[in-house]
Amino acid sequence: MYRFLLTPRWWGINVFVVLAIPFCIFMGSWQLGRFEDRVQDHETASTQHESTRREAARPLTELLPVDKETVGEQTTVTGRYDDQLLVPERKLDDREGFYVLTLLRTDGGEALPVVRGWLPGEPDPAKAPAPPTGEVTVTGALQAAESPGSNGVSGRSGWPAGQTGAISAATLLNLVPYDVYDAWVTLNEGDSGMRAVPVSAPENTGLDLKAFQNLGYTGEWFAFVGFVIFMWFRLLRREVELARDAELGLVTRTAEDAENAEDAENAEKAGDAEDGENKGARAGLVS
């Protein structure tokens, strides 16, 4: 009844199953590992943020360029505030609002974007407090440049005058007539009664959408394992039922099935004949 397992078609099915199952398990384990790495990064970033708040602030030049190790580090910069922009569509505690971003001109000529705080509601220049005049020294957490369309940053363009969707040198260079650091700072204490903007994790780390995508892909790969096993047993059961019905004369085999069955039967007969010859040879030797 199970002679069909010796046919070329079933050899191909079995090889596919044997290769597909470990491959799906490997990919599922890899995606799970990626999720666990992001969870670990999130926990490390949270712990690092709490510890860096207690550490002495370091000069900006010592922390550039920004990477996973320096994001959230405390830095201190001296300069004069210049242009002020609003960053709309930024949520804080599930409330819609906007950042107040002011460019701090340093003695080196470059400007550092400083987020002085967050305000609720629609972006309105009249609501944004004016920056302090004269030379100031700011202290805050260093942040990596943002990319439109990632980490909750709006990907739209065509913002009104005085607004920007992302905080990065590539975006700000089109809005101000001087060089800008490819990093920004969020103040530890909100300026002029504004709420301080919390430190955000660097891109591709933490419990963001991509992290949960990894978790979803993990479930999909392991589901594929169950699907492959289910389909193999389903095909096996179907073939057994067809073979049983054919033996009882309830159905007529197709030409392909008959040929495959005949090949399997001929192979079995050939094996029996070879065994018979071997037995005869051994008997002749004995006699």
Tab-separated table of C-alpha atoms in Angstrom:
chain	number	residue	atom	x	y	z
A	1	MET	CA	0.000	0.000	0.000
A	2	TYR	CA	2.891	2.331	0.698
A	3	ARG	CA	4.760	1.527	-2.498
A	4	PHE	CA	3.977	5.039	-3.787
A	5	LEU	CA	6.587	6.361	-1.339
A	6	LEU	CA	9.247	4.906	-3.668
A	7	THR	CA	8.054	6.933	-6.656
A	8	PRO	CA	10.129	9.937	-7.893
A	9	ARG	CA	7.320	12.341	-7.022
A	10	TRP	CA	7.295	11.281	-3.383
A	11	TRP	CA	11.067	11.311	-3.218
A	12	GLY	CA	10.874	14.976	-4.240
A	13	ILE	CA	8.161	15.699	-1.657
A	14	ASN	CA	10.127	14.037	1.128
A	15	VAL	CA	13.360	15.860	0.255
A	16	PHE	CA	11.494	19.179	0.247
A	17	VAL	CA	9.982	18.466	3.680
A	18	VAL	CA	13.318	17.374	5.148
A	19	LEU	CA	14.966	20.594	3.939
A	20	ALA	CA	12.072	22.981	4.620
A	21	ILE	CA	11.518	22.124	8.293
A	22	PRO	CA	15.053	22.895	9.580
A	23	PHE	CA	15.222	25.988	7.361
A	24	CYS	CA	11.982	27.382	8.834
A	25	ILE	CA	13.146	26.577	12.362
A	26	PHE	CA	16.464	28.349	11.708
A	27	MET	CA	14.762	31.465	10.298
A	28	GLY	CA	12.250	31.559	13.152
A	29	SER	CA	15.034	31.280	15.724
A	30	TRP	CA	16.987	34.037	13.961
A	31	GLN	CA	14.001	36.400	13.979
A	32	LEU	CA	13.397	35.615	17.659
A	33	GLY	CA	17.030	36.423	18.377
A	34	ARG	CA	16.630	39.769	16.604
A	35	PHE	CA	13.629	40.584	18.781
A	36	GLU	CA	15.500	39.622	21.954
A	37	ASP	CA	18.437	41.815	20.877
A	38	ARG	CA	16.107	44.794	20.452
A	39	VAL	CA	14.571	44.176	23.874
A	40	GLN	CA	18.062	44.073	25.345
A	41	ASP	CA	18.982	47.300	23.526
A	42	HIS	CA	15.851	48.933	24.926
A	43	GLU	CA	16.696	47.892	28.479
A	44	THR	CA	20.314	48.974	28.042
A	45	ALA	CA	19.279	52.354	26.654
A	46	SER	CA	16.894	52.946	29.568
A	47	THR	CA	19.566	52.022	32.102
A	48	GLN	CA	22.166	54.091	30.278
A	49	HIS	CA	19.875	57.125	30.224
A	50	GLU	CA	19.327	56.957	33.971
A	51	SER	CA	23.050	56.617	34.644
A	52	THR	CA	24.127	59.364	32.224
A	53	ARG	CA	21.770	61.838	33.886
A	54	ARG	CA	23.956	61.479	36.995
A	55	GLU	CA	27.247	61.796	35.120
A	56	ALA	CA	29.054	65.047	34.403
A	57	ALA	CA	28.267	66.582	31.029
A	58	ARG	CA	31.004	66.351	28.404
A	59	PRO	CA	31.886	68.759	25.594
A	60	LEU	CA	30.027	68.124	22.344
A	61	THR	CA	33.193	67.544	20.316
A	62	GLU	CA	34.109	64.555	22.506
A	63	LEU	CA	30.814	62.783	21.710
A	64	LEU	CA	30.680	63.221	17.936
A	65	PRO	CA	29.869	61.468	15.689
A	66	VAL	CA	26.733	60.200	17.402
A	67	ASP	CA	26.350	56.420	17.670
A	68	LYS	CA	24.600	53.892	19.908
A	69	GLU	CA	27.233	54.421	22.593
A	70	THR	CA	26.898	58.217	22.775
A	71	VAL	CA	23.149	58.629	22.276
A	72	GLY	CA	21.678	59.958	25.510
A	73	GLU	CA	25.052	61.126	26.852
A	74	GLN	CA	25.003	64.436	28.697
A	75	THR	CA	26.724	67.253	26.820
A	76	THR	CA	27.257	70.950	27.419
A	77	VAL	CA	27.549	73.590	24.703
A	78	THR	CA	28.019	77.371	24.807
A	79	GLY	CA	26.760	79.745	22.155
A	80	ARG	CA	24.010	82.149	21.140
A	81	TYR	CA	20.491	81.237	20.097
A	82	ASP	CA	19.536	82.170	16.540
A	83	ASP	CA	16.728	80.861	14.290
A	84	GLN	CA	13.765	79.120	15.886
A	85	LEU	CA	11.654	76.440	14.199
A	86	LEU	CA	8.659	74.332	15.185
A	87	VAL	CA	8.559	70.543	14.751
A	88	PRO	CA	4.886	69.489	14.397
A	89	GLU	CA	3.171	66.116	14.905
A	90	ARG	CA	5.144	65.125	17.984
A	91	LYS	CA	3.348	63.228	20.752
A	92	LEU	CA	4.099	63.263	24.446
A	93	ASP	CA	2.030	61.121	26.828
A	94	ASP	CA	-0.333	60.342	23.905
A	95	ARG	CA	-1.053	64.034	23.395
A	96	GLU	CA	-0.463	65.727	20.048
A	97	GLY	CA	1.874	68.696	20.088
A	98	PHE	CA	5.097	70.155	18.712
A	99	TYR	CA	8.735	70.707	19.607
A	100	VAL	CA	10.265	74.150	19.919
A	101	LEU	CA	13.621	73.872	18.150
A	102	THR	CA	16.194	76.664	18.370
A	103	LEU	CA	19.579	76.740	16.621
A	104	LEU	CA	22.478	77.458	18.972
A	105	ARG	CA	25.348	79.189	17.122
A	106	THR	CA	28.666	78.051	18.582
A	107	ASP	CA	32.061	79.771	18.433
A	108	GLY	CA	33.138	77.268	15.769
A	109	GLY	CA	30.531	78.644	13.357
A	110	GLU	CA	28.310	75.568	13.255
A	111	ALA	CA	24.899	75.556	14.891
A	112	LEU	CA	23.544	72.890	17.214
A	113	PRO	CA	19.789	72.164	17.078
A	114	VAL	CA	18.424	72.421	20.619
A	115	VAL	CA	14.930	71.225	21.494
A	116	ARG	CA	14.007	73.588	24.284
A	117	GLY	CA	10.715	71.864	25.046
A	118	TRP	CA	7.311	70.548	23.933
A	119	LEU	CA	3.955	72.315	23.759
A	120	PRO	CA	0.502	70.773	23.151
A	121	GLY	CA	-1.790	71.595	20.264
A	122	GLU	CA	-1.169	72.820	16.746
A	123	PRO	CA	2.189	74.473	16.003
A	124	ASP	CA	1.850	78.213	16.528
A	125	PRO	CA	4.842	80.595	16.627
A	126	ALA	CA	2.914	82.824	19.009
A	127	LYS	CA	2.821	80.036	21.601
A	128	ALA	CA	6.564	79.316	21.426
A	129	PRO	CA	8.568	81.282	24.010
A	130	ALA	CA	11.380	83.388	22.622
A	131	PRO	CA	14.882	82.020	23.318
A	132	PRO	CA	17.186	83.716	25.848
A	133	THR	CA	19.416	86.437	24.446
A	134	GLY	CA	23.155	86.718	24.756
A	135	GLU	CA	25.609	83.915	25.375
A	136	VAL	CA	24.137	80.837	27.045
A	137	THR	CA	25.416	77.432	28.109
A	138	VAL	CA	22.989	74.586	27.577
A	139	THR	CA	23.136	71.101	29.048
A	140	GLY	CA	21.120	68.193	27.739
A	141	ALA	CA	21.043	64.715	26.238
A	142	LEU	CA	22.689	64.161	22.872
A	143	GLN	CA	20.448	62.731	20.162
A	144	ALA	CA	21.099	61.243	16.718
A	145	ALA	CA	19.867	62.955	13.576
A	146	GLU	CA	16.361	61.903	12.578
A	147	SER	CA	15.308	60.293	9.301
A	148	PRO	CA	11.914	61.126	7.761
A	149	GLY	CA	9.552	58.173	7.974
A	150	SER	CA	11.352	56.372	10.812
A	151	ASN	CA	10.927	56.264	14.598
A	152	GLY	CA	7.635	58.116	14.356
A	153	VAL	CA	9.094	61.000	12.337
A	154	SER	CA	6.688	62.276	9.693
A	155	GLY	CA	7.745	61.514	6.131
A	156	ARG	CA	5.703	64.267	4.520
A	157	SER	CA	7.264	67.318	2.867
A	158	GLY	CA	6.175	70.833	2.062
A	159	TRP	CA	5.969	72.142	5.625
A	160	PRO	CA	4.909	75.757	6.189
A	161	ALA	CA	7.588	78.389	6.727
A	162	GLY	CA	9.150	78.132	10.158
A	163	GLN	CA	8.469	74.395	10.487
A	164	THR	CA	10.448	71.211	9.853
A	165	GLY	CA	9.418	67.579	9.963
A	166	ALA	CA	12.771	66.054	10.964
A	167	ILE	CA	15.715	67.243	13.023
A	168	SER	CA	18.804	66.593	10.932
A	169	ALA	CA	21.541	68.522	9.169
A	170	ALA	CA	20.217	67.443	5.768
A	171	THR	CA	16.825	69.010	6.532
A	172	LEU	CA	17.958	72.121	8.382
A	173	LEU	CA	20.631	73.138	5.873
A	174	ASN	CA	17.801	74.049	3.508
A	175	LEU	CA	16.206	76.311	6.134
A	176	VAL	CA	19.125	78.224	7.679
A	177	PRO	CA	22.138	79.971	6.024
A	178	TYR	CA	24.862	78.302	8.146
A	179	ASP	CA	26.287	74.845	8.835
A	180	VAL	CA	24.473	72.587	11.287
A	181	TYR	CA	25.748	69.686	13.395
A	182	ASP	CA	24.290	66.334	12.354
A	183	ALA	CA	22.980	65.814	15.886
A	184	TRP	CA	20.712	67.594	18.342
A	185	VAL	CA	20.222	68.095	22.052
A	186	THR	CA	17.120	67.898	24.202
A	187	LEU	CA	17.325	69.977	27.381
A	188	ASN	CA	17.068	68.203	30.699
A	189	GLU	CA	14.651	70.867	31.924
A	190	GLY	CA	12.057	72.454	29.661
A	191	ASP	CA	12.753	76.118	28.918
A	192	SER	CA	10.250	78.863	29.814
A	193	GLY	CA	7.660	76.493	31.270
A	194	MET	CA	7.699	74.018	28.365
A	195	ARG	CA	7.867	70.269	28.998
A	196	ALA	CA	11.226	68.617	28.476
A	197	VAL	CA	11.385	66.169	25.560
A	198	PRO	CA	12.505	62.701	26.755
A	199	VAL	CA	15.488	60.969	25.238
A	200	SER	CA	14.595	58.705	22.325
A	201	ALA	CA	16.366	55.459	21.446
A	202	PRO	CA	18.598	55.389	18.350
A	203	GLU	CA	17.072	54.116	15.126
A	204	ASN	CA	16.619	50.345	14.779
A	205	THR	CA	16.879	49.752	18.526
A	206	GLY	CA	14.349	49.370	21.302
A	207	LEU	CA	10.743	48.212	21.223
A	208	ASP	CA	9.732	49.951	18.006
A	209	LEU	CA	7.615	48.699	15.109
A	210	LYS	CA	10.516	46.763	13.603
A	211	ALA	CA	11.004	44.881	16.868
A	212	PHE	CA	7.442	43.599	16.828
A	213	GLN	CA	7.791	42.826	13.117
A	214	ASN	CA	10.642	40.488	14.081
A	215	LEU	CA	8.343	38.858	16.641
A	216	GLY	CA	5.616	38.477	14.027
A	217	TYR	CA	8.033	36.933	11.526
A	218	THR	CA	9.091	34.481	14.251
A	219	GLY	CA	5.513	33.257	14.564
A	220	GLU	CA	5.154	33.007	10.781
A	221	TRP	CA	8.260	30.833	10.323
A	222	PHE	CA	7.198	28.418	13.062
A	223	ALA	CA	3.696	28.359	11.590
A	224	PHE	CA	5.278	27.335	8.262
A	225	VAL	CA	6.801	24.319	10.027
A	226	GLY	CA	3.377	23.179	11.178
A	227	PHE	CA	1.921	23.857	7.721
A	228	VAL	CA	4.601	21.765	5.975
A	229	ILE	CA	4.049	18.831	8.355
A	230	PHE	CA	0.271	19.122	8.015
A	231	MET	CA	0.415	19.136	4.202
A	232	TRP	CA	2.791	16.146	4.163
A	233	PHE	CA	0.391	14.059	6.298
A	234	ARG	CA	-2.538	15.275	4.231
A	235	LEU	CA	-0.883	14.180	0.984
A	236	LEU	CA	0.160	10.867	2.551
A	237	ARG	CA	-3.371	10.163	3.747
A	238	ARG	CA	-4.778	11.025	0.329
A	239	GLU	CA	-2.361	8.671	-1.423
A	240	VAL	CA	-3.126	5.842	1.030
A	241	GLU	CA	-6.856	6.277	0.508
A	242	LEU	CA	-6.437	6.303	-3.282
A	243	ALA	CA	-4.266	3.163	-3.150
A	244	ARG	CA	-6.796	1.384	-0.923
A	245	ASP	CA	-9.704	2.379	-3.172
A	246	ALA	CA	-7.779	1.240	-6.235
A	247	GLU	CA	-7.122	-2.156	-4.678
A	248	LEU	CA	-10.829	-2.513	-3.946
A	249	GLY	CA	-11.682	-1.437	-7.485
A	250	LEU	CA	-13.584	1.620	-6.305
A	251	VAL	CA	-11.533	4.069	-8.404
A	252	THR	CA	-9.387	3.865	-11.520
A	253	ARG	CA	-5.840	5.021	-11.215
A	254	THR	CA	-4.561	7.693	-13.524
A	255	ALA	CA	-1.896	6.784	-16.050
A	256	GLU	CA	0.765	8.512	-13.952
A	257	ASP	CA	-0.272	6.766	-10.748
A	258	ALA	CA	-0.454	3.420	-12.537
A	259	GLU	CA	2.971	3.968	-14.065
A	260	ASN	CA	4.465	4.963	-10.721
A	261	ALA	CA	2.855	2.003	-8.999
A	262	GLU	CA	4.054	-0.307	-11.766
A	263	ASP	CA	7.592	1.049	-11.464
A	264	ALA	CA	7.543	0.520	-7.717
A	265	GLU	CA	6.133	-3.007	-8.180
A	266	ASN	CA	8.731	-3.860	-10.834
A	267	ALA	CA	11.473	-2.575	-8.550
A	268	GLU	CA	10.152	-4.794	-5.772
A	269	LYS	CA	9.935	-7.803	-8.083
A	270	ALA	CA	13.465	-7.171	-9.314
A	271	GLY	CA	14.630	-7.088	-5.738
A	272	ASP	CA	12.805	-10.350	-4.994
A	273	ALA	CA	14.313	-11.974	-8.083
A	274	GLU	CA	17.779	-10.852	-7.095
A	275	ASP	CA	17.236	-12.253	-3.607
A	276	GLY	CA	16.097	-15.537	-5.172
A	277	GLU	CA	19.204	-15.754	-7.346
A	278	ASN	CA	21.406	-15.046	-4.359
A	279	LYS	CA	19.671	-17.740	-2.378
A	280	GLY	CA	20.052	-20.204	-5.290
A	281	ALA	CA	23.733	-19.402	-5.570
A	282	ARG	CA	24.245	-19.944	-1.880
A	283	ALA	CA	22.326	-23.231	-2.081
A	284	GLY	CA	24.552	-24.425	-4.937
A	285	LEU	CA	27.613	-23.610	-2.931
A	286	VAL	CA	26.273	-25.525	0.018
A	287	SER	CA	25.418	-28.570	-2.085
